[in-house]
mmCIF file of C-alpha atoms and ligand atoms in Angstrom:
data_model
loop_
_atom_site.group_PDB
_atom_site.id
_atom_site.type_symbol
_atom_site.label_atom_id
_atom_site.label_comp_id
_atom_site.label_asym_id
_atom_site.label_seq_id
_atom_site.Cartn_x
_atom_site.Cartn_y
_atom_site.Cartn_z
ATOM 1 C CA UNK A 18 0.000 0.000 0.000
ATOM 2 C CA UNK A 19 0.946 3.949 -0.737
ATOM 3 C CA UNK A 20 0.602 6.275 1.986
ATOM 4 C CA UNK A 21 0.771 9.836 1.261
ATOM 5 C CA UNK A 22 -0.439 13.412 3.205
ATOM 6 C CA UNK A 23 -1.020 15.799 0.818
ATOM 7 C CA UNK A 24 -1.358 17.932 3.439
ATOM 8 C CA UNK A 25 -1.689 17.564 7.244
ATOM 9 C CA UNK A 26 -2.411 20.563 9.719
ATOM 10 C CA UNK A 27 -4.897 22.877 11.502
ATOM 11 C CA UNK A 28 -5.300 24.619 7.530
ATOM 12 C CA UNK A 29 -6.628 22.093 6.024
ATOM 13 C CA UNK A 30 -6.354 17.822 5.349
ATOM 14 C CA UNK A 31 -6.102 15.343 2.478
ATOM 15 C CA UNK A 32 -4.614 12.634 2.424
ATOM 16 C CA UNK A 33 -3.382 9.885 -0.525
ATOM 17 C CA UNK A 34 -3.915 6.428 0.453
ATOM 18 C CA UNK A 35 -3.655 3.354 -2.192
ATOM 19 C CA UNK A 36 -3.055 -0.204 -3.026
ATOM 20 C CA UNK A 37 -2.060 -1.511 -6.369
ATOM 21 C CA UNK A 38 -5.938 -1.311 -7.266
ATOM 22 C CA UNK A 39 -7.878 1.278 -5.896
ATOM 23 C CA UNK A 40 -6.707 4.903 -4.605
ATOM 24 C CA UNK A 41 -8.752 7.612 -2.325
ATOM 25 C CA UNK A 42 -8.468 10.390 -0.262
ATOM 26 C CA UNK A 43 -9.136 10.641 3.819
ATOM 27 C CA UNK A 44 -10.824 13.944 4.154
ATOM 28 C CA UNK A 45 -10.546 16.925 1.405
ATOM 29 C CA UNK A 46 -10.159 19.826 3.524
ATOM 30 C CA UNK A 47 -8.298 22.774 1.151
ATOM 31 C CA UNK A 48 -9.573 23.974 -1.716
ATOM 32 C CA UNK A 49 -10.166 21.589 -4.993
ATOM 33 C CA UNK A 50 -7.692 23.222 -6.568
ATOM 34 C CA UNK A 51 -4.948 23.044 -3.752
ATOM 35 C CA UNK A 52 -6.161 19.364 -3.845
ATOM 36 C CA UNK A 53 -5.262 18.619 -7.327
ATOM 37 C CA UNK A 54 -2.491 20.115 -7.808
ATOM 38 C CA UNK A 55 -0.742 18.720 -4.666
ATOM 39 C CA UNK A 56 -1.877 14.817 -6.574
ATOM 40 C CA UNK A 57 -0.497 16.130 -10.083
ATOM 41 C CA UNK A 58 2.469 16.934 -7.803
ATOM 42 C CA UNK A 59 2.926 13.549 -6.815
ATOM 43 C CA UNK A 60 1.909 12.056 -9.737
ATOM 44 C CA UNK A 61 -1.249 10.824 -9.473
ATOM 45 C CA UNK A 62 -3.912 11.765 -11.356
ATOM 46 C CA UNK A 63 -6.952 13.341 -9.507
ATOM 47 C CA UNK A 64 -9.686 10.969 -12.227
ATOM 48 C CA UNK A 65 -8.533 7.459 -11.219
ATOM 49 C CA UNK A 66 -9.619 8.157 -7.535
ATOM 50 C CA UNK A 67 -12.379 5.855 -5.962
ATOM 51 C CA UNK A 68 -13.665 8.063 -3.551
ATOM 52 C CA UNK A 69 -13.249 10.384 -0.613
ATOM 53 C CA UNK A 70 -13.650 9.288 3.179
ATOM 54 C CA UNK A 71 -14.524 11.786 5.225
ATOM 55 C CA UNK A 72 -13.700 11.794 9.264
ATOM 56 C CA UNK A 73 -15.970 15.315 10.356
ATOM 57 C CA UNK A 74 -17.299 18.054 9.079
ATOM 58 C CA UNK A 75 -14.823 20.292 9.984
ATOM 59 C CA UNK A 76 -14.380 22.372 7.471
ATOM 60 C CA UNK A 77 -10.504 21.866 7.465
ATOM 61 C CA UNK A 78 -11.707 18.346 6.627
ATOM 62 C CA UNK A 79 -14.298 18.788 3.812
ATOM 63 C CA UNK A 80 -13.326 21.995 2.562
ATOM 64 C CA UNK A 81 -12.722 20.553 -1.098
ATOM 65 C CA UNK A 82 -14.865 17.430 -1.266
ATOM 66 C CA UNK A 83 -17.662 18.860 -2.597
ATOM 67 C CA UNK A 84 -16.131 20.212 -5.843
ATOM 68 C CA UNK A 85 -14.020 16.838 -6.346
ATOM 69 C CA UNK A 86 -17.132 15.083 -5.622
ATOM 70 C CA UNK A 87 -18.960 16.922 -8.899
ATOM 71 C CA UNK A 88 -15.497 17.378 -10.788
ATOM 72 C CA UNK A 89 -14.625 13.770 -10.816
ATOM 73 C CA UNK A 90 -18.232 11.913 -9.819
ATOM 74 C CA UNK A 91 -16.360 10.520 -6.426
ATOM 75 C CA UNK A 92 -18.614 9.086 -4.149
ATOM 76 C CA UNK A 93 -18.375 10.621 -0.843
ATOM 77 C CA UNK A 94 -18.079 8.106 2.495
ATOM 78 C CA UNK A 95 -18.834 9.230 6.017
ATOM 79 C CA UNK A 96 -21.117 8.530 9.098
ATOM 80 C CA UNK A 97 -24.838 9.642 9.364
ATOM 81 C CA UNK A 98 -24.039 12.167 12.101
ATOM 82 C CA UNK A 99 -21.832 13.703 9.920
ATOM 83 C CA UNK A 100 -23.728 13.688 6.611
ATOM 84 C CA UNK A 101 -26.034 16.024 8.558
ATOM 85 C CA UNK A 102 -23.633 17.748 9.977
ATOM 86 C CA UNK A 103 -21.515 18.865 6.920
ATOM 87 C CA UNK A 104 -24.334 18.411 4.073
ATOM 88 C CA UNK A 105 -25.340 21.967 3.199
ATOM 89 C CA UNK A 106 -21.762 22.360 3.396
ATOM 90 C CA UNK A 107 -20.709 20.346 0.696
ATOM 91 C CA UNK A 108 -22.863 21.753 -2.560
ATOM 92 C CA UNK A 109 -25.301 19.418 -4.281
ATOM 93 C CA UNK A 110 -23.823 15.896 -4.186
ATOM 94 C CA UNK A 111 -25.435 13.172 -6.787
ATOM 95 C CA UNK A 112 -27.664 10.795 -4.976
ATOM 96 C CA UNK A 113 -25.378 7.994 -6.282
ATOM 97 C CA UNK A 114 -22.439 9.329 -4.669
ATOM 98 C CA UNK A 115 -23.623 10.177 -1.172
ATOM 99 C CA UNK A 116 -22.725 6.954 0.723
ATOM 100 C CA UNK A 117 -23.637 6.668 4.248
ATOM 101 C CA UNK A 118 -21.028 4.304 6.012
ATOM 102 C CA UNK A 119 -21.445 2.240 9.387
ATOM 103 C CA UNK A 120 -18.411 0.855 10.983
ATOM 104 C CA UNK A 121 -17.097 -1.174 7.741
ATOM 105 C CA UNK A 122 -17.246 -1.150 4.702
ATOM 106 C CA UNK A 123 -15.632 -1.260 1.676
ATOM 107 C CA UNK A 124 -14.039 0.526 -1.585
ATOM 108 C CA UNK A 125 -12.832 -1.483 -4.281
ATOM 109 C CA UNK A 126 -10.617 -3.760 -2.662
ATOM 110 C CA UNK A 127 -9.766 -1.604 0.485
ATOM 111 C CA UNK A 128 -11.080 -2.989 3.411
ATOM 112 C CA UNK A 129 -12.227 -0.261 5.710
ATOM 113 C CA UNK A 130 -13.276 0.099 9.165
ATOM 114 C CA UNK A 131 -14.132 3.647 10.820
ATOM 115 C CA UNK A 132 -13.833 4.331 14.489
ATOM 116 C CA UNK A 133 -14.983 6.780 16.885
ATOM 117 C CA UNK A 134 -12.497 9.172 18.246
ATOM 118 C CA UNK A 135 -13.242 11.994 21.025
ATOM 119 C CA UNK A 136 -13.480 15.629 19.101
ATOM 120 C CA UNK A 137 -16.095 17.918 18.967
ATOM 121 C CA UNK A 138 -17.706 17.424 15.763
ATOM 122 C CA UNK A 139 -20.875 15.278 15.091
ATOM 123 C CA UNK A 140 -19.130 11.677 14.819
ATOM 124 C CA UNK A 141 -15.971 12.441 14.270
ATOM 125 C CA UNK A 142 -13.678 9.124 13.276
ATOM 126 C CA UNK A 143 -10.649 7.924 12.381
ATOM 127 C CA UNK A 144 -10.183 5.395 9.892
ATOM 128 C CA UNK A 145 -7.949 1.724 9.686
ATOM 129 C CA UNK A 146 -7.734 1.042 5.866
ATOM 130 C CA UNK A 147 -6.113 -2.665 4.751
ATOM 131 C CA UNK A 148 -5.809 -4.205 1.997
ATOM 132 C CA UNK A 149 -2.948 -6.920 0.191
ATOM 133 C CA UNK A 150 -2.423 -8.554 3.982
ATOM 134 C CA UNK A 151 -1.056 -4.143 5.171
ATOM 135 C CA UNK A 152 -2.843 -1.652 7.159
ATOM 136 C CA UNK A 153 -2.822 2.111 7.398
ATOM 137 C CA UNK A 154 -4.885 4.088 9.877
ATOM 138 C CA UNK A 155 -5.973 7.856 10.476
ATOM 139 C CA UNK A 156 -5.944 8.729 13.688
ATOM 140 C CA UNK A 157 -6.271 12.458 13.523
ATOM 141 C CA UNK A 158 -8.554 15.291 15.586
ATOM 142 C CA UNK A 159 -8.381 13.347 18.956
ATOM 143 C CA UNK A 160 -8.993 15.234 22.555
ATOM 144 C CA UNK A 161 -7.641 11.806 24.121
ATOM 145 C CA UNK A 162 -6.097 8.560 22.913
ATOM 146 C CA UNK A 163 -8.357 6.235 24.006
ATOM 147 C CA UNK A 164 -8.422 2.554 24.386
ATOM 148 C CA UNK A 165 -10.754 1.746 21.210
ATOM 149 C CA UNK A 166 -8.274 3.990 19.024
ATOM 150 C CA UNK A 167 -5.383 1.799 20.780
ATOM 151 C CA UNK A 168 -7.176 -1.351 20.183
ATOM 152 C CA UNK A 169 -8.102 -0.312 16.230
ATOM 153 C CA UNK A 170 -4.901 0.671 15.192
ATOM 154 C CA UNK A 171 -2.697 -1.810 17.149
ATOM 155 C CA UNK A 172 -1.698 -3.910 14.347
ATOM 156 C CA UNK A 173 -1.174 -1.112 11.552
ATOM 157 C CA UNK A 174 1.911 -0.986 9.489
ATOM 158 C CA UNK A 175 1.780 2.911 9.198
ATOM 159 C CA UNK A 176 0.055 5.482 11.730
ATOM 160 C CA UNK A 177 -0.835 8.849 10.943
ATOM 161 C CA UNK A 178 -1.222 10.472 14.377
ATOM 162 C CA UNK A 179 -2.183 13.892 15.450
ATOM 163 C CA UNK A 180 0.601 16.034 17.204
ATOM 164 C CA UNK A 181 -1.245 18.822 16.839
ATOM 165 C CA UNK A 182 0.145 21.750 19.552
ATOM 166 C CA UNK A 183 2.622 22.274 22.216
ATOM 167 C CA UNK A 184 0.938 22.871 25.736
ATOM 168 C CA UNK A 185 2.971 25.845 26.576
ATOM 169 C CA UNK A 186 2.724 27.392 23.032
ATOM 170 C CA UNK A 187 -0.575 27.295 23.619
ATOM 171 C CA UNK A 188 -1.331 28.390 27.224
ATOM 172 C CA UNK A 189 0.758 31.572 26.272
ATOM 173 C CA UNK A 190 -0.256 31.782 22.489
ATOM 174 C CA UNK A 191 -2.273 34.325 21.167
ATOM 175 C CA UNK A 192 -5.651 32.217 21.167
ATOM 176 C CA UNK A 193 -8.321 33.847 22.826
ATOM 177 C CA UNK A 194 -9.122 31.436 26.548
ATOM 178 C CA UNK A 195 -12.312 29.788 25.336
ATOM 179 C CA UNK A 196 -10.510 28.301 22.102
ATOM 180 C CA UNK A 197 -7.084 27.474 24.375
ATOM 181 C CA UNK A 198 -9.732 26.001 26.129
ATOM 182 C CA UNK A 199 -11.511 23.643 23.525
ATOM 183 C CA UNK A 200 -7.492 22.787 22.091
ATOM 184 C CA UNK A 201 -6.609 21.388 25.408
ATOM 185 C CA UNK A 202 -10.378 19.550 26.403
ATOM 186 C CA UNK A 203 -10.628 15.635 26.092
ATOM 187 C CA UNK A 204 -12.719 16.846 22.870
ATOM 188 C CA UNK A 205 -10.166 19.016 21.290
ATOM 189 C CA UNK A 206 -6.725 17.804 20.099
ATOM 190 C CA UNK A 207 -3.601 15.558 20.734
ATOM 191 C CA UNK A 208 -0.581 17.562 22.248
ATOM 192 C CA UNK A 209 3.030 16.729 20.775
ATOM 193 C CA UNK A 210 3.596 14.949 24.588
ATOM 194 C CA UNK A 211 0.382 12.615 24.570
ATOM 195 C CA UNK A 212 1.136 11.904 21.239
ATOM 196 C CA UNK A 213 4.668 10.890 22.406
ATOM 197 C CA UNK A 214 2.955 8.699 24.640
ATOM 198 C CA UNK A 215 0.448 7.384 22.369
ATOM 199 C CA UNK A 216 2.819 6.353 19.956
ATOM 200 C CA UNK A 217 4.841 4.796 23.032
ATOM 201 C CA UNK A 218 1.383 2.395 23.536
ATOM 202 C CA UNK A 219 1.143 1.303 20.294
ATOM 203 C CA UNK A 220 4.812 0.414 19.219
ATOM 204 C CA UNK A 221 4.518 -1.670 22.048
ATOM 205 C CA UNK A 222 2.542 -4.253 19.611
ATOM 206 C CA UNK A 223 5.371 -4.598 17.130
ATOM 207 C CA UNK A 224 7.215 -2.555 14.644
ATOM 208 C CA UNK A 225 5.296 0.890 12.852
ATOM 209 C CA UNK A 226 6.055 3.938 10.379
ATOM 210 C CA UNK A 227 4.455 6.694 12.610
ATOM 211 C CA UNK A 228 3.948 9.528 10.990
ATOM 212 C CA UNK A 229 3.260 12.774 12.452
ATOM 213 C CA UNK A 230 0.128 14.964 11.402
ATOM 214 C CA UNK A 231 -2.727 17.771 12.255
ATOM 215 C CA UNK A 232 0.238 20.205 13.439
ATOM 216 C CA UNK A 233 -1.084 23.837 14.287
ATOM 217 C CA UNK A 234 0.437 26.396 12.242
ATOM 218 C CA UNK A 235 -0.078 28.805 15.673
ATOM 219 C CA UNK A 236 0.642 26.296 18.457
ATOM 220 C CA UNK A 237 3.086 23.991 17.430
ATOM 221 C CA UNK A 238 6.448 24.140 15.021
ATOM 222 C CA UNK A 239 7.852 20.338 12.936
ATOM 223 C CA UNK A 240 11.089 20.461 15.350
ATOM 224 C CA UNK A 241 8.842 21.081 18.650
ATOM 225 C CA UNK A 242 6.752 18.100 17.571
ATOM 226 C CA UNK A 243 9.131 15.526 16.170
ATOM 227 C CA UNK A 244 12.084 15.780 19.473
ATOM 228 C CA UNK A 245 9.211 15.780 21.638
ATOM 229 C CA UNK A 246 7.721 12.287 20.302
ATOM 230 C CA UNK A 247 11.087 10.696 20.007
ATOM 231 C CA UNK A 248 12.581 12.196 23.236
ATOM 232 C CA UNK A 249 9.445 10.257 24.776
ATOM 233 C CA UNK A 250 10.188 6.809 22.443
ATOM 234 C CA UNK A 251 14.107 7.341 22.896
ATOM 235 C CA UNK A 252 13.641 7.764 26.884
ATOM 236 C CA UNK A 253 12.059 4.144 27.011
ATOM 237 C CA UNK A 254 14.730 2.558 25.143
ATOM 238 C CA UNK A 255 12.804 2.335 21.504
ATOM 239 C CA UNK A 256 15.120 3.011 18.851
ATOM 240 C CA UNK A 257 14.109 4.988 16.038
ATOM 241 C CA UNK A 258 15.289 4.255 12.071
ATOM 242 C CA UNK A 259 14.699 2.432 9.138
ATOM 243 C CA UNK A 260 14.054 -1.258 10.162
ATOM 244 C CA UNK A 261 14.286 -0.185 13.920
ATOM 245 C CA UNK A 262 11.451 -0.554 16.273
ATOM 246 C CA UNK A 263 10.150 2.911 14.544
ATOM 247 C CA UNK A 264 10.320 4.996 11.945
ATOM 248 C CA UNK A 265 9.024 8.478 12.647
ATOM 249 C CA UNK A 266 8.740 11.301 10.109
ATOM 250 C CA UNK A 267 5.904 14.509 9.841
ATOM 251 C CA UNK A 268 3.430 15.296 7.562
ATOM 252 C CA UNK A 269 3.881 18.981 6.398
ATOM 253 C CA UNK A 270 1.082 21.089 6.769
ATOM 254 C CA UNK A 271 1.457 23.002 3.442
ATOM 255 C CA UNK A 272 2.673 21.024 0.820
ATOM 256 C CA UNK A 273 3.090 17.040 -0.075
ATOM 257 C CA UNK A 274 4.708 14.689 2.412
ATOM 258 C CA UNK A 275 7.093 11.513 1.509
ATOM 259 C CA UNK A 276 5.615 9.065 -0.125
ATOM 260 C CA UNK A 277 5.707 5.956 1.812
ATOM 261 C CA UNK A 278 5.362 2.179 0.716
ATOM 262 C CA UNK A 279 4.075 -0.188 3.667
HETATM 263 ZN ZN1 ZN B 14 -11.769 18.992 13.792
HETATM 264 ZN ZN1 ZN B 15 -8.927 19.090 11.926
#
């Protein structure tokens, strides 16, 4: 399987995920155009897409599907709860592609299963996507990592997990206190430390690519985030590198991340 963020961050979300067969995007939060351009960029062409999962209705999650949806005629996956919540969001939608997902389902021949995560949106969820005997799972826009994101992603080959703001930065950022307050809630988003700790959990299952994603532009900066996590993995004795027990990178917020093959 291909992993790729297109981008990852507080400004907007897309990411590339793909087996030989079938390719889609988790969430399409920029604009269309950003969108495209960041897949020509990579090399993939925006037409052979399957589809678009969605994981809330945050507009820094959806900002774009609804033009990619009519562009391209991609059918559209996400929750009830979140249907609502983002439809008159999204533009008209064709009937055909409005696809209201439970817990699993599938696309072509991804095999996907959506969990809840705690974030205030609707439903928010992440998403575990497997296919030819890999796994790759979303875990993004989480106030806490709890144990049925632990127990969903455990066996993954590649993580995408949120390290989205420094505590400090943002006790003594410029936020105003009822947003500092929301960031830092169980229903608001990972810090760089818990996400240290997180990713401490589940290497503890076996060997992962973590990457990390959903960093603030206002609360957070790459080298904050990335020696925090690995101070934490470091400290307990995991070693970090290619074929070691992890191999940690970040998803850029503005432009195309590595392309990675699980
Ligand atoms: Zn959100
Ligand atoms: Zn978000």
């Amino acid at each position: 399987m291909i992993f790729c963020s297109l981008y990852s961050g507080s400004s907007g979300n897309s990411l590339f995920v793909a087996s030989s067969r079938t390719k889609i995007l988790v969430d399409a939060g920029l604009t269309g155009k950003s969108i495209i351009s960041a897949l020509e960029n990579i090399g993939e062409d925006p037409r052979e897409l399957s589809g678009i999962l969605i994981t809330h209705e945050h507009i820094d999650h959806i900002k774009g599907a609804g033009i990619l949806s009519r562009k391209y005629g991609l059918p559209i996956y996400a929750n009830e709860k979140t249907w609502v919540a983002m439809e008159s969001c999204l533009g008209k939608i064709a009937t055909e592609n409005i696809r209201i997902v439970g817990s699993e389902f599938t696309v072509d021949d991804l095999d996907i299963r959506a969990f809840r995560v705690p974030h205030d949106a609707a439903a928010c969820q992440g998403y575990t996507i497997s296919a030819e005997g890999k796994k790759v799972s979303v875990a993004t826009d989480i106030g806490v990592f709890t144990e049925e994101i632990r127990r969903n992603i455990k066996d993954s080959d590649l993580v995408l997990l949120e390290s989205n703001h420094d505590v400090e930065m943002v006790k003594f950022g410029p936020y105003p206190y009822e947003l500092k307050r929301r960031i830092l809630s169980e229903i608001g988003h990972l810090s760089n430390t818990d996400c240290g700790l997180a990713a401490l959990e589940i290497l503890k299952e076996g060997k992962k690519k973590i990457i990390l994603g959903h960093l603030s532009g206002t609360n957070n900066l790459p080298e904050l985030a990335y020696k925090t996590v690995e101070n934490i993995l470091v400290e307990k004795g995991l070693s970090l590198g290619k074929g070691m027990d992890a191999e940690l990178s970040l998803a850029s917020r503005i432009r195309p991340s590595s392309y990675t093959e699980v």
